[in-house]
Coordinates of C-alpha atoms in Angstrom, one line a residue:
M22 CA 17.6 23.9 13.3
E23 CA 20.3 26.3 12.0
L24 CA 20.8 26.3 8.2
R25 CA 24.4 25.6 7.2
F26 CA 25.7 26.8 3.8
M27 CA 28.1 24.4 2.0
T28 CA 29.9 24.6 -1.3
P29 CA 30.3 21.5 -3.4
T30 CA 33.9 21.2 -2.1
E31 CA 32.7 21.2 1.5
V32 CA 29.8 18.8 0.7
W33 CA 32.1 16.2 -0.7
E34 CA 35.1 16.6 1.5
G35 CA 36.4 13.3 2.8
F36 CA 34.3 11.1 0.4
D37 CA 36.1 8.6 -1.7
P38 CA 33.8 6.3 -3.8
T39 CA 36.6 3.7 -4.3
Q40 CA 37.8 3.4 -0.7
A41 CA 35.3 1.1 1.1
S42 CA 34.5 -2.4 0.1
L43 CA 31.4 -2.7 -2.2
E44 CA 30.4 -6.0 -0.7
A45 CA 28.7 -6.8 -4.0
S46 CA 26.8 -9.9 -4.6
I47 CA 24.9 -11.3 -7.6
I48 CA 21.3 -12.1 -6.7
S49 CA 19.9 -13.0 -10.1
S50 CA 21.0 -13.6 -13.7
K51 CA 19.2 -14.3 -16.9
T52 CA 20.2 -14.7 -20.6
T53 CA 17.8 -14.7 -23.5
D54 CA 19.1 -14.7 -27.1
N55 CA 22.5 -13.6 -25.9
F56 CA 20.9 -10.6 -24.1
A57 CA 22.3 -11.0 -20.6
S58 CA 21.0 -9.3 -17.4
T59 CA 22.5 -9.5 -13.9
R60 CA 21.1 -7.9 -10.7
Q61 CA 23.8 -7.0 -8.2
I62 CA 23.4 -5.6 -4.7
F63 CA 26.2 -3.5 -3.3
T64 CA 27.0 -1.3 -0.2
A65 CA 26.6 2.3 -1.3
D66 CA 26.8 4.1 2.1
T67 CA 27.1 3.4 5.8
A68 CA 25.2 5.2 8.6
K69 CA 25.3 4.7 12.4
D70 CA 22.2 2.5 12.2
G71 CA 23.0 0.5 9.1
R72 CA 24.0 0.3 5.5
V73 CA 22.5 1.5 2.2
R74 CA 22.3 -1.5 0.0
A75 CA 21.7 -0.5 -3.6
C76 CA 20.5 -2.5 -6.6
L77 CA 22.3 -2.2 -10.0
D78 CA 20.9 -4.1 -13.0
I79 CA 23.7 -4.8 -15.5
Y80 CA 23.0 -5.6 -19.2
C81 CA 25.4 -6.9 -21.9
D82 CA 25.8 -9.3 -24.7
A83 CA 26.7 -12.7 -23.3
R84 CA 29.2 -13.3 -26.1
W85 CA 31.4 -10.4 -25.2
Q86 CA 35.0 -11.2 -24.1
D87 CA 36.7 -7.8 -24.6
E88 CA 36.2 -4.5 -22.7
R89 CA 33.3 -2.3 -23.8
P90 CA 32.2 1.3 -22.9
A91 CA 29.5 1.5 -20.3
I92 CA 26.4 3.7 -19.6
L93 CA 25.1 4.2 -16.1
I94 CA 21.4 5.0 -16.4
L95 CA 19.7 7.0 -13.6
P96 CA 16.0 6.6 -14.2
S97 CA 13.2 8.9 -13.1
F98 CA 10.3 8.2 -10.8
E99 CA 8.0 7.7 -13.7
N100 CA 9.8 4.5 -14.8
H101 CA 8.7 4.5 -18.5
D102 CA 9.3 1.2 -20.3
S103 CA 13.0 1.5 -21.2
L104 CA 13.9 -2.2 -22.0
L105 CA 13.9 -1.6 -25.8
A106 CA 16.3 1.4 -25.3
I107 CA 18.5 -0.7 -23.1
K108 CA 18.6 -3.4 -25.8
D109 CA 19.5 -0.8 -28.4
F110 CA 22.4 0.4 -26.2
V111 CA 23.7 -3.2 -25.9
E112 CA 23.4 -3.7 -29.6
E113 CA 25.4 -0.5 -30.0
G114 CA 28.2 -2.2 -28.0
Y115 CA 27.6 -0.7 -24.5
V116 CA 27.5 -2.4 -21.2
V117 CA 24.4 -0.8 -19.5
G118 CA 23.9 -0.4 -15.7
V119 CA 20.4 0.7 -14.5
L120 CA 20.7 2.0 -10.9
D121 CA 17.9 1.9 -8.4
Y122 CA 19.1 4.7 -6.2
C123 CA 15.8 5.3 -4.4
G124 CA 13.6 2.3 -4.8
T125 CA 12.1 3.2 -8.1
L126 CA 12.6 -0.1 -10.0
E127 CA 10.0 -2.9 -10.1
E128 CA 10.6 -5.4 -7.2
S129 CA 13.1 -2.9 -5.8
Q130 CA 15.8 -4.4 -3.5
T131 CA 17.4 -1.1 -2.6
T132 CA 17.3 -0.6 1.2
F133 CA 18.1 2.3 3.5
P134 CA 18.6 2.5 7.3
Q135 CA 16.0 4.5 9.2
S136 CA 18.3 7.6 9.5
L137 CA 18.4 7.8 5.7
S138 CA 14.8 6.8 4.9
Y139 CA 14.2 10.3 3.5
A140 CA 16.1 9.2 0.4
K141 CA 13.7 6.3 -0.4
L142 CA 10.4 6.5 -2.3
P143 CA 7.9 7.8 -1.5
D144 CA 9.3 9.8 1.4
C145 CA 11.9 11.4 -0.8
K146 CA 9.3 13.3 -2.8
N147 CA 8.8 15.6 0.2
R148 CA 12.5 16.5 0.4
L149 CA 13.4 17.1 -3.2
D150 CA 13.4 20.9 -3.0
A151 CA 14.2 21.6 0.6
I152 CA 17.2 21.8 2.9
E153 CA 16.5 21.4 6.6
T154 CA 20.1 21.6 8.0
D155 CA 22.6 21.3 5.2
A156 CA 23.2 19.8 1.7
R157 CA 24.4 16.5 3.2
N158 CA 21.0 15.8 4.7
T159 CA 19.2 15.7 1.4
P160 CA 18.2 12.9 -0.9
W161 CA 20.4 14.4 -3.6
F162 CA 23.6 13.9 -1.6
V163 CA 22.7 10.3 -0.6
W164 CA 21.7 9.4 -4.2
S165 CA 24.9 11.0 -5.6
K166 CA 27.0 8.8 -3.3
I167 CA 25.0 5.7 -4.4
A168 CA 25.6 6.7 -8.1
R169 CA 29.3 7.3 -7.6
R170 CA 29.6 3.9 -5.9
A171 CA 27.8 2.3 -8.8
I172 CA 30.5 3.7 -11.1
S173 CA 33.0 1.8 -8.9
L174 CA 31.0 -1.4 -9.3
L175 CA 30.9 -1.0 -13.1
N176 CA 34.7 -0.4 -13.0
E177 CA 35.0 -3.9 -11.4
Q178 CA 33.2 -5.6 -14.3
P179 CA 35.8 -7.4 -16.5
I180 CA 34.0 -6.3 -19.7
V181 CA 33.8 -2.6 -18.8
Q182 CA 36.3 -0.2 -20.4
K183 CA 37.4 1.8 -17.3
N184 CA 38.0 5.1 -19.0
R185 CA 34.7 5.1 -21.0
I186 CA 31.8 5.2 -18.5
G187 CA 29.0 7.6 -19.4
V188 CA 26.1 8.7 -17.2
L189 CA 22.6 9.1 -18.7
G190 CA 19.8 10.5 -16.5
F191 CA 16.0 10.9 -17.1
G192 CA 13.9 13.5 -15.1
I193 CA 14.9 13.3 -11.5
G194 CA 17.7 11.0 -12.5
S195 CA 18.9 13.7 -14.9
Q196 CA 19.0 16.3 -12.1
L197 CA 21.1 13.7 -10.2
S198 CA 23.4 13.1 -13.2
W199 CA 24.7 16.7 -13.0
L200 CA 25.8 16.2 -9.4
V201 CA 27.6 12.9 -10.3
A202 CA 29.3 14.3 -13.5
G203 CA 30.3 17.4 -11.6
T204 CA 32.1 15.6 -8.8
D205 CA 33.4 12.4 -10.4
N206 CA 36.1 12.6 -13.0
R207 CA 35.5 9.0 -14.0
V208 CA 32.5 10.1 -15.9
S209 CA 33.5 10.2 -19.6
A210 CA 30.2 11.6 -21.1
L211 CA 27.0 13.0 -19.7
V212 CA 23.5 12.9 -21.2
A213 CA 20.9 14.8 -19.2
I214 CA 17.3 14.3 -20.3
N215 CA 14.8 16.7 -18.8
G216 CA 16.9 17.8 -15.9
G217 CA 17.7 21.4 -16.3
G218 CA 18.6 22.6 -12.8
Y219 CA 17.1 25.6 -11.1
R220 CA 14.5 23.6 -9.3
W221 CA 14.1 26.3 -6.7
A222 CA 13.1 28.7 -9.5
S223 CA 10.4 26.5 -11.0
E224 CA 7.8 29.1 -10.4
N225 CA 9.9 31.9 -11.8
P226 CA 9.7 32.4 -15.6
R227 CA 13.1 32.7 -17.1
F228 CA 12.4 35.9 -19.1
S229 CA 10.5 37.8 -16.4
S230 CA 12.3 37.0 -13.2
T231 CA 15.7 36.6 -11.6
D232 CA 18.0 33.6 -11.6
I233 CA 19.4 34.6 -8.3
P234 CA 18.3 32.5 -5.3
Q235 CA 16.0 34.4 -2.9
G236 CA 16.5 33.7 0.8
D237 CA 18.8 31.6 2.7
E238 CA 17.1 28.2 2.0
Q239 CA 17.2 28.7 -1.8
L240 CA 20.8 29.8 -1.6
A241 CA 21.8 26.9 0.5
Y242 CA 19.9 24.5 -1.9
S243 CA 21.4 26.0 -5.1
T244 CA 25.0 26.1 -3.7
G245 CA 24.9 22.7 -2.0
V246 CA 22.9 20.4 -4.3
G247 CA 21.7 22.5 -7.2
A248 CA 22.4 21.0 -10.6
E249 CA 23.2 24.5 -11.9
T250 CA 26.1 24.7 -9.4
Y251 CA 27.5 21.3 -10.3
A252 CA 27.2 22.1 -14.1
M253 CA 30.1 24.5 -13.6
F254 CA 32.3 21.5 -12.7
V255 CA 31.4 19.3 -15.6
T256 CA 34.2 19.0 -18.1
C257 CA 33.3 15.8 -20.0
P258 CA 31.3 15.9 -23.3
T259 CA 27.7 16.8 -22.5
L260 CA 24.4 16.4 -24.3
I261 CA 21.4 18.2 -22.9
I262 CA 18.0 17.0 -24.1
T263 CA 14.7 18.5 -23.0
T264 CA 11.2 17.7 -24.1
R265 CA 9.5 20.9 -25.2
D266 CA 6.1 20.2 -23.7
S267 CA 7.1 19.0 -20.3
L268 CA 6.2 19.9 -16.7
L269 CA 9.5 18.3 -15.6
C270 CA 12.0 20.6 -17.1
D271 CA 12.3 24.3 -17.9
V272 CA 13.3 24.4 -21.6
D273 CA 14.2 28.1 -21.2
R274 CA 16.8 27.3 -18.6
A275 CA 18.4 24.4 -20.4
A276 CA 20.5 26.8 -22.3
D277 CA 21.7 28.3 -19.1
M278 CA 22.9 24.9 -18.0
Y279 CA 24.6 24.5 -21.4
D280 CA 26.5 27.8 -20.9
L281 CA 27.7 26.7 -17.5
V282 CA 29.3 23.5 -18.7
K283 CA 33.1 23.8 -19.3
S284 CA 33.3 21.0 -21.8
A285 CA 34.8 21.6 -25.2
V286 CA 32.1 19.4 -26.7
K287 CA 28.5 20.1 -25.8
Q288 CA 25.1 20.0 -27.5
M289 CA 21.4 20.7 -26.9
I290 CA 18.3 19.1 -28.4
V291 CA 14.7 20.2 -27.8
S292 CA 12.5 17.1 -28.5
V293 CA 8.9 17.8 -29.7
S294 CA 7.3 15.5 -27.2
C295 CA 5.6 15.3 -23.8
G296 CA 6.8 14.3 -20.3
I297 CA 10.2 12.6 -20.2
Q298 CA 9.5 10.8 -23.5
I299 CA 11.8 11.7 -26.4
T300 CA 11.1 11.2 -30.2
Q301 CA 12.8 8.6 -32.3
K302 CA 14.6 11.3 -34.2
T303 CA 16.1 12.7 -31.0
Y304 CA 17.0 9.2 -29.8
R305 CA 18.8 8.5 -33.1
A306 CA 20.8 11.7 -32.6
L307 CA 21.6 10.6 -29.0
L308 CA 23.0 7.3 -30.3
L309 CA 25.1 9.1 -32.9
W310 CA 26.4 11.5 -30.1
L311 CA 27.3 8.5 -27.9
R312 CA 29.2 6.9 -30.7
N313 CA 31.2 10.0 -31.3
N314 CA 31.8 11.0 -27.6
L315 CA 31.7 7.9 -25.5
A316 CA 32.6 5.0 -27.8
Q317 CA 35.3 7.1 -29.4
D318 CA 36.7 10.6 -29.2
A319 CA 35.4 12.0 -32.5
G320 CA 32.9 14.5 -31.1
E321 CA 32.5 17.7 -33.0
Q322 CA 31.2 20.9 -31.4
I323 CA 28.1 22.3 -33.3
V324 CA 27.2 25.8 -32.1
P325 CA 23.9 26.9 -33.6
G326 CA 22.9 30.6 -33.3
I327 CA 19.6 32.5 -33.0
R328 CA 18.8 36.2 -32.4
F329 CA 16.0 38.6 -33.0
E330 CA 16.6 41.6 -35.3
T331 CA 14.5 44.4 -36.9
T332 CA 14.6 45.6 -40.5
D333 CA 12.3 48.3 -41.8
G334 CA 10.0 48.0 -38.8
R335 CA 9.5 44.2 -39.2
L336 CA 10.7 41.5 -36.8
Y337 CA 13.0 38.7 -38.0
V338 CA 14.9 35.8 -36.5
R339 CA 18.4 35.2 -37.8
L340 CA 19.6 31.6 -37.5
T341 CA 23.0 30.0 -37.9
T342 CA 23.1 26.3 -38.5
A343 CA 27.0 26.0 -38.2
H344 CA 26.9 23.2 -40.8
K345 CA 24.8 22.4 -43.8
A346 CA 21.4 21.4 -42.4
S347 CA 18.8 19.3 -44.3
K348 CA 15.9 20.7 -42.3
R349 CA 15.5 24.0 -40.4
T350 CA 12.4 24.7 -38.2
L351 CA 11.7 27.8 -36.1
Y352 CA 9.2 27.5 -33.3
V353 CA 7.5 30.6 -32.1
S354 CA 5.2 31.3 -29.1
Y355 CA 3.3 34.5 -28.4
G356 CA 2.7 36.0 -24.9
E357 CA 3.6 32.9 -23.0
L358 CA 6.5 33.5 -20.6
V359 CA 5.9 30.3 -18.6
S360 CA 7.7 27.5 -20.4
K361 CA 5.4 24.7 -19.1
E362 CA 2.9 23.7 -21.7
R363 CA 3.7 26.6 -24.0
Y364 CA 2.0 26.6 -27.4
Y365 CA 4.5 26.9 -30.3
Q366 CA 3.8 27.5 -34.0
P367 CA 6.3 25.8 -36.3
I368 CA 7.7 27.8 -39.2
A369 CA 9.8 26.3 -42.0
V370 CA 13.0 28.3 -42.5
Q371 CA 13.8 28.8 -46.2
Q372 CA 15.4 32.2 -46.8
K373 CA 19.2 31.8 -46.9
V374 CA 21.3 34.9 -46.5
G375 CA 24.8 33.5 -46.1
E376 CA 26.8 30.3 -45.6
H377 CA 24.7 28.3 -43.0
E378 CA 22.8 31.5 -42.2
Y379 CA 19.1 32.0 -42.6
I380 CA 16.5 34.7 -41.8
C381 CA 12.8 34.2 -41.0
D382 CA 10.0 36.8 -40.8
V383 CA 8.1 36.6 -37.5
P384 CA 4.5 37.9 -37.6
V385 CA 3.8 40.4 -34.8
Y386 CA 0.2 40.9 -33.6
D387 CA 0.8 43.0 -30.6
A388 CA 4.0 45.1 -30.4
D389 CA 4.0 44.8 -26.6
E390 CA 3.4 41.0 -26.5
P391 CA 6.6 39.0 -25.7
I392 CA 7.6 36.5 -28.4
V393 CA 9.5 33.4 -27.5
A394 CA 11.4 31.4 -30.1
Y395 CA 13.9 28.6 -30.7
A396 CA 15.0 26.6 -33.7
T397 CA 15.9 22.9 -34.4
F398 CA 18.2 21.8 -37.2
E399 CA 18.5 18.4 -38.7
Y400 CA 21.6 17.3 -40.5
P401 CA 22.2 14.7 -43.3
N402 CA 24.1 12.3 -41.0
G403 CA 21.1 12.1 -38.6
N404 CA 22.4 14.6 -36.1
V405 CA 19.9 17.1 -34.5
T406 CA 20.7 20.2 -32.6
S407 CA 18.6 23.1 -31.1
T408 CA 19.3 26.7 -30.3
R409 CA 18.6 28.3 -27.0
V410 CA 15.2 29.7 -26.4
V411 CA 15.2 33.5 -26.8
C412 CA 12.6 36.2 -26.0
A413 CA 11.8 39.6 -27.5
V414 CA 9.2 42.3 -26.9
P415 CA 8.8 43.8 -30.4
S416 CA 8.2 47.4 -29.3
K417 CA 11.6 47.4 -27.6
H418 CA 13.2 46.3 -30.9
G419 CA 11.6 49.2 -32.8
V420 CA 9.0 47.1 -34.5
E421 CA 6.3 49.2 -36.2
N422 CA 4.5 46.8 -38.5
V423 CA 1.8 44.8 -36.8
E424 CA -0.4 42.1 -38.5
T425 CA -4.0 43.2 -39.0
T426 CA -5.4 39.8 -40.0
P427 CA -7.2 38.1 -37.1
R428 CA -5.3 35.2 -35.6
G429 CA -8.1 33.7 -33.6
T430 CA -10.5 30.9 -34.8
N431 CA -13.0 28.5 -33.3
I432 CA -11.5 25.6 -35.2
I433 CA -9.0 23.7 -33.1
Y434 CA -8.3 21.0 -35.6
D435 CA -9.7 19.6 -38.9
S436 CA -8.1 17.1 -41.2
S437 CA -7.0 19.8 -43.7
M438 CA -4.3 20.6 -41.1
G439 CA -2.7 17.2 -41.5
L440 CA -1.3 16.2 -38.1
G441 CA -1.9 19.7 -36.8
S442 CA -0.3 20.5 -33.5
F443 CA -1.1 17.1 -31.9
I444 CA 1.6 15.2 -30.0
A445 CA 1.4 11.5 -29.1
K446 CA 2.3 10.2 -25.7
T447 CA 2.9 6.5 -24.8
D448 CA 4.4 4.6 -21.9
A449 CA 7.7 4.0 -23.7
T450 CA 10.8 5.9 -23.2
I451 CA 11.2 6.5 -26.9
L452 CA 8.2 7.9 -28.9
D453 CA 7.7 6.1 -32.2
E454 CA 7.1 9.0 -34.6
D455 CA 4.8 6.9 -36.7
V456 CA 2.4 6.3 -33.8
I457 CA 0.4 9.5 -34.8
A458 CA -1.2 9.3 -38.2
L459 CA -4.1 10.2 -40.5
E460 CA -6.6 7.4 -41.0
K461 CA -9.2 7.2 -43.7
G462 CA -12.7 7.3 -42.2
P463 CA -16.3 7.1 -43.6
F464 CA -17.1 9.1 -46.8
G465 CA -13.3 9.2 -47.5
I466 CA -12.8 11.8 -44.8
D467 CA -9.4 11.6 -42.9
G468 CA -9.2 11.7 -39.1
I469 CA -6.3 11.9 -36.8
T470 CA -5.4 8.9 -34.6
A471 CA -2.6 7.4 -32.5
K472 CA -1.8 3.7 -33.0
K473 CA -1.3 3.5 -29.2
G474 CA -1.3 5.9 -26.3
N475 CA -2.8 9.3 -26.0
L476 CA -3.2 12.3 -28.3
T477 CA -2.3 15.7 -26.7
L478 CA -3.0 19.2 -27.9
I479 CA -1.8 22.4 -26.3
R480 CA -3.7 25.6 -26.7
S481 CA -2.4 29.1 -26.9
L482 CA -3.1 31.7 -24.2
F483 CA -4.6 34.0 -26.9
E484 CA -7.1 31.2 -27.9
M485 CA -8.0 30.7 -24.3
R486 CA -8.6 34.4 -23.7
S487 CA -10.6 34.8 -26.8
L488 CA -13.0 31.9 -26.0
S489 CA -16.4 32.6 -24.5
R490 CA -16.9 31.2 -21.0
L491 CA -20.1 29.5 -22.3
A492 CA -18.4 27.7 -25.2
A493 CA -18.8 23.9 -25.7
L494 CA -16.4 21.5 -27.4
H495 CA -17.5 19.7 -30.6
V496 CA -15.6 16.6 -31.8
D497 CA -16.3 14.2 -34.7
A498 CA -15.2 10.6 -33.9
F499 CA -15.1 7.4 -35.8
A500 CA -14.6 3.9 -34.4
K501 CA -15.2 0.6 -36.1
D502 CA -16.0 -1.2 -32.8
D503 CA -17.8 -0.1 -29.7
C504 CA -15.4 1.5 -27.2
E505 CA -15.2 3.9 -24.3
L506 CA -13.6 7.4 -24.9
Y507 CA -12.0 9.4 -22.1
L508 CA -11.2 13.0 -22.7
S509 CA -9.1 14.9 -20.2
V510 CA -8.4 18.7 -20.0
F511 CA -5.9 20.6 -17.8
S512 CA -6.8 24.0 -16.4
Y513 CA -4.4 26.9 -16.4
P514 CA -2.2 27.9 -14.6
E515 CA -2.2 25.0 -12.0
L516 CA -2.7 22.4 -14.8
K517 CA -5.4 20.5 -12.8
K518 CA -6.8 17.5 -14.6
Y519 CA -10.6 17.1 -15.4
T520 CA -11.9 14.1 -17.3
A521 CA -15.1 13.4 -19.3
H522 CA -16.3 10.0 -20.5
T523 CA -18.6 8.9 -23.3
H524 CA -19.4 5.7 -25.2
L525 CA -18.6 5.4 -28.9
K526 CA -20.8 3.1 -31.1
G527 CA -18.9 1.1 -33.6
G528 CA -19.8 1.5 -37.3
E529 CA -19.0 3.1 -40.6
F530 CA -20.1 6.6 -39.6
W531 CA -18.8 9.8 -37.9
Q532 CA -20.3 10.4 -34.5
K533 CA -20.8 14.0 -33.4
L534 CA -19.8 14.5 -29.8
L535 CA -20.6 17.6 -27.8
F536 CA -18.9 18.3 -24.5
E537 CA -20.0 20.9 -22.0
C538 CA -17.6 22.0 -19.3
T539 CA -19.9 20.5 -16.7
D540 CA -19.1 17.0 -18.2
F541 CA -15.6 17.2 -16.9
K542 CA -14.8 16.3 -13.3
S543 CA -11.6 16.4 -11.2
E544 CA -10.5 13.4 -9.1
E545 CA -12.2 15.2 -6.2
G546 CA -15.5 15.3 -8.1
R547 CA -15.3 19.0 -8.8
T548 CA -16.7 20.3 -12.1
L549 CA -14.7 22.3 -14.7
S550 CA -16.0 25.9 -14.5
T551 CA -15.2 26.9 -18.1
F552 CA -13.2 25.8 -21.2
A553 CA -11.6 29.3 -21.3
N554 CA -9.2 28.1 -18.6
V555 CA -8.2 24.9 -20.4
K556 CA -4.6 24.8 -21.5
M557 CA -4.2 21.2 -22.6
I558 CA -6.6 18.6 -24.1
E559 CA -5.7 14.9 -24.0
L560 CA -7.5 12.1 -25.7
V561 CA -6.8 8.9 -23.7
N562 CA -5.9 5.5 -25.2
V563 CA -7.2 6.3 -28.7
E564 CA -6.1 3.2 -30.6
G565 CA -8.8 2.4 -33.1
V566 CA -10.5 5.8 -33.0
A567 CA -10.1 8.7 -35.5
F568 CA -11.0 12.3 -34.8
N569 CA -11.9 15.3 -36.9
N570 CA -13.5 18.8 -36.5
F571 CA -12.4 19.9 -33.1
L572 CA -14.1 23.2 -32.7
W573 CA -15.6 25.5 -30.1
I574 CA -19.3 26.4 -30.5

């Protein structure tokens, strides 16, 4: 079939989300301790062979009589447990609508006619990054129509403030949120979590490739349904959140999306977490941002700055916090141009050189090795903001001074490092920052643990390249009760998962574990060839287990 190029204006010509009847009906309702939930089904689209009937779960406080601002949530496929976050939003005074635009919710009641079945899970996963004829024959267009019709349904609710409806998207839902906010002027605020556009460029590192679509299909995709194209039409207050250690979003390109937005109030936060999960600190900043930009019009633009510079042959990063910040952290990565699972070293920023201006010395080990950096600032009122990710090759900046001290070590972690570089990962939407902790073990020796979920550790490319192909992994573990331990590793660059399993005996002693690469098997039963290819290590469901002395031998 011939590929047809369409601009957003052409894609949406003739569509009016308020024109046709919604044919809405309530199919269930429940109230517990004044927390009310209602499931409504409405007609979102009509095709020759039938209607799209979409499901919207609406949450509110049963006692409300007056109009309240509303948040339309567009979830991702992963469907993390978000009920606590929804309750928080209601407690903040928002009506919350969770839209099942593709059949992702539990006991989904969203239905599609056969001609649009490509927009329903699981078939839609094969059509996310392709255009067969034109932009209108993609899941993104179908989903955008559903979401815009859901805004119409929220507008019909007596307790919804019509001019204060925000859209919040996670993952795939975040990519979708850009299309909705870029086409519907009823959207009063946009929060995009891990949806940074440029899906067609997912294999092209931001700092070593082009952001120009290559070939007709990429161009038709980007122009017709690319989030980066619709970002240029977003004028409402916008908050972009990306999790730093995520396969779902390119943290480098998040700033490109930020630059494209025309809004006078916009902000970006890089959350130090995995997947689509964000930290409590980031979540509190999100709630503060919504109060200022959706519940009221008190939003203030904070524009932090970052740039590399050279003085006397040494490399520095100059930072601007815009306002007085209570904490300033610079994150630096060496030689890793691919943003997915990049290893960052945190550096506390202390040296002040002007009002809200700081400078930080960046060690250079190889003048031709690219260095990637960004900074996050925390403010006394609980706000958090991050700079864009920047990249520099020291030799091109005239850097002459190179560190001579070795940066490699066989020690991955010991308790003297505190929490080290570990990141916790749970099934919740919001990561409790207290979930990862040091626990006192036998002989008064501390070990790292997670109160629930997994412990994840990302390795640097330098460490990987320095490791012998014959190395084995040593770990000390302590568990009061007998339990099973599963340890997964992910190979580079395809991030394929391999898992090993062992039994821990309960008791007041540290157990020494030794893993060979042959202990790790993929889902297909293939054996890991070497630890030198391992980019990420994940300890699975470690509640009740403490760890120490991760080292290569």
